[in-house]
């Protein structure tokens, strides 16, 4: 990925020449891939078998902070334990399976609401009321069940639930978040759409003029983007017109803060967007081919050296959120839900993504390749089982 100085020169040359980044070719994606139950299930199985972002590290600021939610339909709880280590467990009691944590919070112990079994933050089973009723129970062997692995990179917690079929986003991850960014808002939203339609709406600027004529377009350009790939991830840059003021700025320490919107697609279900005054993170949890639950977080910008997060910075961030929610976000949501409603129309066997929309082709190409790898691995297991 380019640094800010390189990005600036690249954008200015596009402005001068009336050009934009172009992919090598079009991409045709079968409409079937948005509608089929089998495809949806394969995507969910993949979600369990590659490292996928679960939440920002900033959502776990203290010892005992936890976030519990479904991932690929499996209840998972991620927690910062007493030593500060981030751990992830299947969110199910070892007695009779009750979920131990709900939503987000901070705790010293996970105590099951059903019969009171209690687990330490590192997963150990600590306490069983009336333990003499379980003569066969080995407490040492009945801690919370961890996921395959947890990794923290670029300010995100990645969870791999089961034996991985590849490194996914971690093949090569761009720099994303800094340690001093704090969560100032979070919510959970269900949309009656396929998750890929929402992702696609963020990954090209070809639609800015016609979909956002009064919200985004007056501040930006018509079809002018920088599209970069890193591993299966991508980053699409949407410059603001005010960037032209930087034409003669010395390049040594130039910063594009507040001059661009940067949409990072973290393969495949997550977006990390750097906006004018804040960062927006969205974690998709596909629930059916036509329904997706989103876990959204808003983070402050990285603090200016030595200043911490000021009240003014927070106020600017909130104003940014209000502007987006009232305008551009609604316009995009309408497009996405209208496409969803027409998916069964029979008009298209494929959707066509042009050379301006190459970040979308990149997402689909990598998803197809990972799904093929998953299928091969599953096929291998079936054959092995048949031989036994
Ligand atoms: S299910 Fe948790 S204590 Fe019984
Ligand atoms: Fe849009």
Coordinates of C-alpha atoms and ligand atoms in Angstrom, one line a residue:
X1 CA 0.0 0.0 0.0
X2 CA 1.2 3.5 -0.8
X3 CA 2.2 5.9 2.0
X4 CA 0.4 9.3 2.2
X5 CA 2.9 11.1 0.1
X6 CA 2.7 8.5 -2.7
X7 CA -1.0 8.4 -2.5
X8 CA -1.2 12.2 -2.7
X9 CA 0.9 12.3 -5.9
X10 CA -1.1 9.4 -7.4
X11 CA -4.4 11.2 -6.7
X12 CA -3.2 14.6 -8.0
X13 CA -2.2 12.9 -11.3
X14 CA -5.7 11.4 -11.6
X15 CA -7.2 14.8 -11.0
X16 CA -5.0 16.4 -13.6
X17 CA -5.7 13.7 -16.2
X18 CA -9.3 13.0 -15.4
X19 CA -8.4 9.3 -14.8
X20 CA -8.9 6.7 -12.1
X21 CA -7.3 3.4 -11.2
X22 CA -8.3 0.6 -13.5
X23 CA -8.3 -3.2 -12.9
X24 CA -7.1 -5.4 -15.7
X25 CA -10.5 -6.9 -16.6
X26 CA -14.2 -7.1 -15.8
X27 CA -15.5 -9.6 -13.2
X28 CA -18.7 -11.5 -13.7
X29 CA -20.2 -12.9 -10.5
X30 CA -23.1 -15.4 -10.7
X31 CA -26.3 -14.1 -9.1
X32 CA -26.7 -17.6 -7.8
X33 CA -23.8 -16.8 -5.4
X34 CA -26.0 -14.3 -3.6
X35 CA -29.0 -16.4 -3.3
X36 CA -28.1 -20.1 -2.9
X37 CA -28.4 -21.7 0.5
X38 CA -25.5 -24.1 -0.3
X39 CA -23.2 -21.2 -1.1
X40 CA -24.3 -19.4 2.1
X41 CA -23.5 -22.4 4.2
X42 CA -20.1 -22.8 2.5
X43 CA -19.3 -19.2 3.3
X44 CA -20.2 -19.8 6.9
X45 CA -18.1 -22.9 7.1
X46 CA -15.2 -20.8 5.7
X47 CA -15.8 -18.2 8.4
X48 CA -15.0 -20.8 11.0
X49 CA -11.8 -22.0 9.2
X50 CA -9.8 -18.8 8.5
X51 CA -8.7 -16.0 10.9
X52 CA -11.6 -13.5 10.8
X53 CA -11.8 -10.2 12.7
X54 CA -14.1 -10.5 15.7
X55 CA -13.9 -7.0 17.3
X56 CA -11.4 -4.2 17.7
X57 CA -8.8 -4.6 20.4
X58 CA -10.2 -1.2 21.6
X59 CA -13.4 -2.9 22.6
X60 CA -11.4 -4.8 25.3
X61 CA -9.7 -1.9 27.1
X62 CA -9.5 -3.4 30.6
X63 CA -8.6 -6.7 32.4
X64 CA -11.9 -8.6 32.3
X65 CA -13.4 -6.7 29.3
X66 CA -15.3 -9.1 27.1
X67 CA -17.3 -9.2 23.9
X68 CA -19.8 -12.1 23.2
X69 CA -21.5 -12.6 19.9
X70 CA -22.2 -15.2 17.3
X71 CA -19.6 -15.8 14.6
X72 CA -20.6 -18.2 11.8
X73 CA -23.6 -19.1 14.0
X74 CA -21.4 -20.2 16.9
X75 CA -21.6 -18.2 20.2
X76 CA -18.1 -17.0 21.0
X77 CA -16.8 -14.9 23.8
X78 CA -13.6 -13.0 23.6
X79 CA -12.0 -11.7 26.8
X80 CA -9.0 -10.0 28.1
X81 CA -7.9 -12.2 31.0
X82 CA -6.2 -11.1 34.3
X83 CA -2.8 -11.2 32.7
X84 CA -3.9 -9.0 29.8
X85 CA -3.9 -11.9 27.3
X86 CA -6.8 -11.9 24.8
X87 CA -8.6 -15.3 24.7
X88 CA -11.6 -16.7 22.9
X89 CA -13.9 -19.5 24.0
X90 CA -17.0 -21.1 22.8
X91 CA -19.7 -19.4 24.8
X92 CA -21.2 -22.5 26.4
X93 CA -21.2 -23.8 30.0
X94 CA -19.7 -27.3 30.4
X95 CA -22.6 -28.4 32.6
X96 CA -25.5 -28.1 30.3
X97 CA -24.5 -25.6 27.7
X98 CA -26.0 -22.3 28.9
X99 CA -24.3 -19.2 27.4
X100 CA -22.1 -17.5 29.9
X101 CA -21.7 -14.0 28.6
X102 CA -24.1 -11.8 26.7
X103 CA -23.1 -8.7 24.7
X104 CA -20.1 -6.7 26.1
X105 CA -19.0 -5.8 29.6
X106 CA -16.3 -6.3 32.1
X107 CA -16.2 -9.1 34.7
X108 CA -13.8 -10.9 37.1
X109 CA -15.4 -14.3 36.6
X110 CA -17.9 -15.9 34.2
X111 CA -20.7 -17.3 36.4
X112 CA -23.4 -19.3 34.7
X113 CA -26.8 -18.0 35.4
X114 CA -28.4 -21.4 35.2
X115 CA -26.8 -23.4 38.1
X116 CA -23.9 -21.2 39.0
X117 CA -20.8 -22.9 37.7
X118 CA -18.1 -20.3 37.6
X119 CA -15.1 -20.0 35.2
X120 CA -12.0 -17.9 35.5
X121 CA -11.1 -15.5 32.7
X122 CA -8.5 -17.9 31.4
X123 CA -11.3 -20.5 31.0
X124 CA -10.5 -22.7 34.1
X125 CA -13.6 -24.1 35.8
X126 CA -13.3 -22.6 39.3
X127 CA -16.4 -23.4 41.2
X128 CA -19.3 -25.9 41.1
X129 CA -22.1 -25.5 43.6
X130 CA -22.8 -28.7 45.5
X131 CA -19.9 -30.4 43.8
X132 CA -20.5 -33.7 45.5
X133 CA -23.4 -34.3 43.1
X134 CA -20.9 -34.8 40.2
X135 CA -18.6 -37.6 41.4
X136 CA -17.4 -38.2 37.8
X137 CA -16.4 -34.5 37.1
X138 CA -12.8 -33.6 36.6
X139 CA -12.8 -29.9 37.0
X140 CA -9.3 -29.6 35.4
X141 CA -10.8 -31.1 32.2
X142 CA -13.9 -29.0 32.1
X143 CA -12.8 -25.5 31.4
X144 CA -14.3 -23.3 28.7
X145 CA -13.5 -24.7 25.3
X146 CA -11.1 -22.4 23.4
X147 CA -11.3 -21.7 19.7
X148 CA -8.4 -23.0 17.5
X149 CA -6.5 -19.7 17.8
X150 CA -6.7 -16.0 18.6
X151 CA -4.3 -13.4 17.1
X152 CA -4.1 -9.7 17.5
X153 CA -2.9 -7.6 14.6
X154 CA -3.4 -4.1 13.4
X155 CA -5.7 -3.3 16.3
X156 CA -8.1 -6.2 15.5
X157 CA -8.8 -9.5 17.3
X158 CA -8.8 -12.3 14.8
X159 CA -10.5 -15.6 15.7
X160 CA -10.0 -18.9 14.0
X161 CA -12.6 -21.3 15.3
X162 CA -11.5 -24.6 13.7
X163 CA -8.5 -26.1 11.9
X164 CA -7.7 -23.3 9.3
X165 CA -7.6 -23.8 5.6
X166 CA -5.4 -20.8 5.1
X167 CA -4.3 -17.5 6.6
X168 CA -7.1 -15.4 5.0
X169 CA -6.8 -11.7 5.8
X170 CA -3.5 -12.4 7.6
X171 CA -1.7 -13.5 4.5
X172 CA -0.7 -9.9 4.4
X173 CA -2.6 -7.4 6.5
X174 CA -2.2 -3.6 6.1
X175 CA -1.7 -1.3 9.0
X176 CA -5.1 -0.3 10.3
X177 CA -5.6 1.0 13.8
X178 CA -3.4 2.6 16.4
X179 CA -3.3 1.8 20.1
X180 CA -4.7 5.1 21.2
X181 CA -8.0 5.0 19.3
X182 CA -11.0 4.5 21.5
X183 CA -14.5 3.2 20.9
X184 CA -17.1 5.9 21.3
X185 CA -20.1 4.1 19.9
X186 CA -21.1 0.6 19.0
X187 CA -24.3 -1.1 17.9
X188 CA -25.8 -4.2 16.3
X189 CA -28.0 -4.1 13.3
X190 CA -29.8 -6.7 11.2
X191 CA -30.2 -6.0 7.5
X192 CA -32.4 -8.1 5.2
X193 CA -29.7 -8.3 2.6
X194 CA -26.9 -10.6 1.5
X195 CA -23.6 -9.4 3.1
X196 CA -21.8 -9.2 -0.3
X197 CA -24.2 -6.5 -1.6
X198 CA -23.3 -4.2 1.3
X199 CA -19.6 -4.9 0.9
X200 CA -19.8 -4.1 -2.8
X201 CA -21.5 -0.7 -2.2
X202 CA -18.4 0.5 -0.3
X203 CA -15.7 -0.7 -2.7
X204 CA -16.1 1.6 -5.7
X205 CA -16.5 5.3 -6.4
X206 CA -18.2 4.8 -9.8
X207 CA -21.6 5.3 -8.1
X208 CA -20.7 8.5 -6.1
X209 CA -22.1 11.0 -8.6
X210 CA -25.4 9.3 -9.3
X211 CA -26.2 7.7 -5.9
X212 CA -24.9 10.6 -3.7
X213 CA -25.4 13.7 -5.8
X214 CA -26.0 16.0 -2.9
X215 CA -24.2 14.2 0.0
X216 CA -20.8 13.0 -1.0
X217 CA -20.4 14.2 -4.6
X218 CA -20.1 17.9 -3.8
X219 CA -17.0 17.1 -1.6
X220 CA -15.5 14.4 -3.8
X221 CA -15.0 13.5 -7.4
X222 CA -16.9 11.5 -10.1
X223 CA -15.3 8.1 -10.4
X224 CA -11.8 8.9 -9.1
X225 CA -10.3 6.3 -6.8
X226 CA -7.1 4.7 -5.9
X227 CA -7.6 0.9 -5.5
X228 CA -4.9 -1.2 -3.8
X229 CA -4.7 -4.8 -2.9
X230 CA -2.7 -6.5 -0.1
X231 CA -3.1 -10.2 0.2
X232 CA -6.9 -10.9 -0.2
X233 CA -7.6 -7.5 1.4
X234 CA -8.1 -4.3 -0.5
X235 CA -8.2 -0.6 0.2
X236 CA -10.2 1.9 -1.9
X237 CA -9.3 5.6 -1.5
X238 CA -12.0 8.3 -2.1
X239 CA -10.3 11.7 -2.1
X240 CA -12.1 15.0 -1.1
X241 CA -11.7 18.0 -3.4
X242 CA -9.9 19.9 -0.7
X243 CA -6.9 17.6 -1.3
X244 CA -5.9 19.9 -4.1
X245 CA -4.7 22.4 -1.5
X246 CA -1.8 20.0 -0.8
X247 CA -0.4 20.2 -4.3
X248 CA 2.6 22.2 -3.2
X249 CA 2.9 20.8 0.3
X250 CA 6.4 19.4 1.2
X251 CA 6.1 15.7 0.9
X252 CA 8.3 14.7 3.8
X253 CA 5.6 14.7 6.5
X254 CA 2.5 15.2 4.5
X255 CA -0.6 13.6 6.0
X256 CA -3.9 12.8 4.2
X257 CA -5.9 12.9 7.4
X258 CA -9.2 14.5 6.7
X259 CA -8.3 14.6 2.9
X260 CA -9.5 11.1 2.0
X261 CA -11.9 8.4 2.9
X262 CA -10.1 5.0 3.0
X263 CA -12.2 1.8 2.9
X264 CA -10.3 -1.3 3.9
X265 CA -12.0 -4.6 3.2
X266 CA -10.5 -7.1 5.5
X267 CA -11.1 -10.4 3.8
X268 CA -13.9 -11.2 3.6
X269 CA -16.5 -10.1 6.1
X270 CA -15.1 -6.9 7.7
X271 CA -14.6 -3.3 6.8
X272 CA -12.4 -0.7 8.5
X273 CA -13.1 2.7 7.1
X274 CA -11.1 5.8 7.9
X275 CA -13.4 8.8 7.5
X276 CA -12.8 12.5 8.0
X277 CA -13.2 12.6 11.8
X278 CA -13.5 9.0 12.9
X279 CA -13.1 5.3 12.0
X280 CA -16.1 3.0 11.3
X281 CA -15.7 -0.7 11.7
X282 CA -18.3 -3.2 10.6
X283 CA -18.2 -7.0 11.2
X284 CA -20.7 -9.0 9.1
X285 CA -22.3 -12.1 10.5
X286 CA -24.2 -13.7 7.6
X287 CA -27.4 -15.4 9.0
X288 CA -29.0 -16.5 5.8
X289 CA -28.5 -15.7 2.1
X290 CA -30.9 -12.7 2.6
X291 CA -30.1 -11.6 6.2
X292 CA -26.9 -10.2 7.8
X293 CA -26.3 -9.1 11.3
X294 CA -23.7 -6.2 11.6
X295 CA -21.6 -5.4 14.6
X296 CA -20.6 -1.8 14.2
X297 CA -18.0 0.2 16.1
X298 CA -17.0 3.9 15.8
X299 CA -13.5 4.8 16.9
X300 CA -11.8 8.1 17.4
X301 CA -9.0 9.1 15.1
X302 CA -5.5 8.4 16.3
X303 CA -4.7 11.2 18.8
X304 CA -2.4 14.0 17.8
X305 CA 1.0 13.3 19.5
X306 CA 0.9 13.8 23.2
X307 CA -2.7 15.1 23.3
X308 CA -4.9 12.1 24.0
X309 CA -8.5 12.2 22.8
X310 CA -9.8 15.7 23.3
X311 CA -13.5 16.7 23.8
X312 CA -13.4 18.6 20.6
X313 CA -12.1 15.6 18.6
X314 CA -14.9 13.5 20.1
X315 CA -17.5 16.2 19.2
X316 CA -16.1 16.4 15.6
X317 CA -16.3 12.5 15.4
X318 CA -19.9 12.5 16.5
X319 CA -20.8 15.2 14.0
X320 CA -19.2 13.1 11.3
X321 CA -21.3 10.1 12.3
X322 CA -24.5 12.2 12.3
X323 CA -23.8 13.6 8.8
X324 CA -23.2 10.1 7.3
X325 CA -26.2 8.4 9.0
X326 CA -28.5 11.1 7.7
X327 CA -27.3 11.1 4.1
X328 CA -24.8 8.8 2.4
X329 CA -25.4 5.7 4.5
X330 CA -29.2 5.9 3.8
X331 CA -28.6 6.3 0.1
X332 CA -26.3 3.2 0.0
X333 CA -28.7 1.2 2.2
X334 CA -31.6 1.9 -0.3
X335 CA -29.5 0.8 -3.2
X336 CA -28.5 -2.4 -1.5
X337 CA -32.0 -3.3 -0.4
X338 CA -33.4 -2.6 -3.9
X339 CA -30.8 -4.9 -5.5
X340 CA -31.7 -7.6 -2.9
X341 CA -35.4 -7.3 -3.8
X342 CA -34.6 -7.7 -7.5
X343 CA -32.2 -10.7 -7.1
X344 CA -34.9 -13.2 -8.0
X345 CA -36.1 -11.1 -11.0
X346 CA -34.4 -13.4 -13.5
X347 CA -33.0 -10.3 -15.3
X348 CA -29.4 -11.3 -14.6
X349 CA -27.5 -14.5 -14.5
X350 CA -24.4 -12.5 -13.5
X351 CA -23.6 -9.1 -12.1
X352 CA -20.9 -7.3 -14.1
X353 CA -18.2 -5.4 -12.3
X354 CA -16.2 -3.1 -14.5
X355 CA -12.5 -2.0 -14.4
X356 CA -13.4 0.7 -11.9
X357 CA -14.8 -1.9 -9.6
X358 CA -11.7 -4.1 -9.3
X359 CA -11.7 -4.2 -5.5
X360 CA -15.0 -6.1 -5.8
X361 CA -13.6 -8.5 -8.3
X362 CA -10.7 -9.1 -5.9
X363 CA -13.0 -9.9 -3.1
X364 CA -15.0 -12.4 -5.2
X365 CA -11.9 -14.0 -6.8
X366 CA -10.3 -14.6 -3.4
X367 CA -13.6 -15.8 -1.8
X368 CA -14.0 -18.3 -4.7
X369 CA -10.5 -19.5 -4.3
X370 CA -10.8 -20.0 -0.5
X371 CA -14.1 -21.7 -0.9
X372 CA -12.5 -24.1 -3.5
X373 CA -9.7 -24.8 -1.0
X374 CA -12.3 -25.5 1.8
X375 CA -14.2 -27.8 -0.5
X376 CA -11.1 -29.7 -1.4
X377 CA -10.1 -30.0 2.3
X378 CA -13.6 -31.2 3.2
X379 CA -13.6 -33.6 0.3
X380 CA -10.3 -35.0 1.5
X381 CA -11.7 -35.6 5.0
X382 CA -14.7 -37.4 3.5
X383 CA -12.5 -39.7 1.4
X384 CA -10.3 -40.4 4.4
X385 CA -13.3 -41.3 6.5
X386 CA -14.6 -43.6 3.7
X387 CA -11.2 -45.4 3.6
X388 CA -11.3 -46.1 7.4
Ligands
LIG1 S1 -25.7 -25.0 32.5 FE1 -24.2 -23.7 33.5 S2 -24.3 -24.3 35.5 FE2 -25.8 -25.5 34.6
LIG2 FE1 -22.2 4.9 -1.6

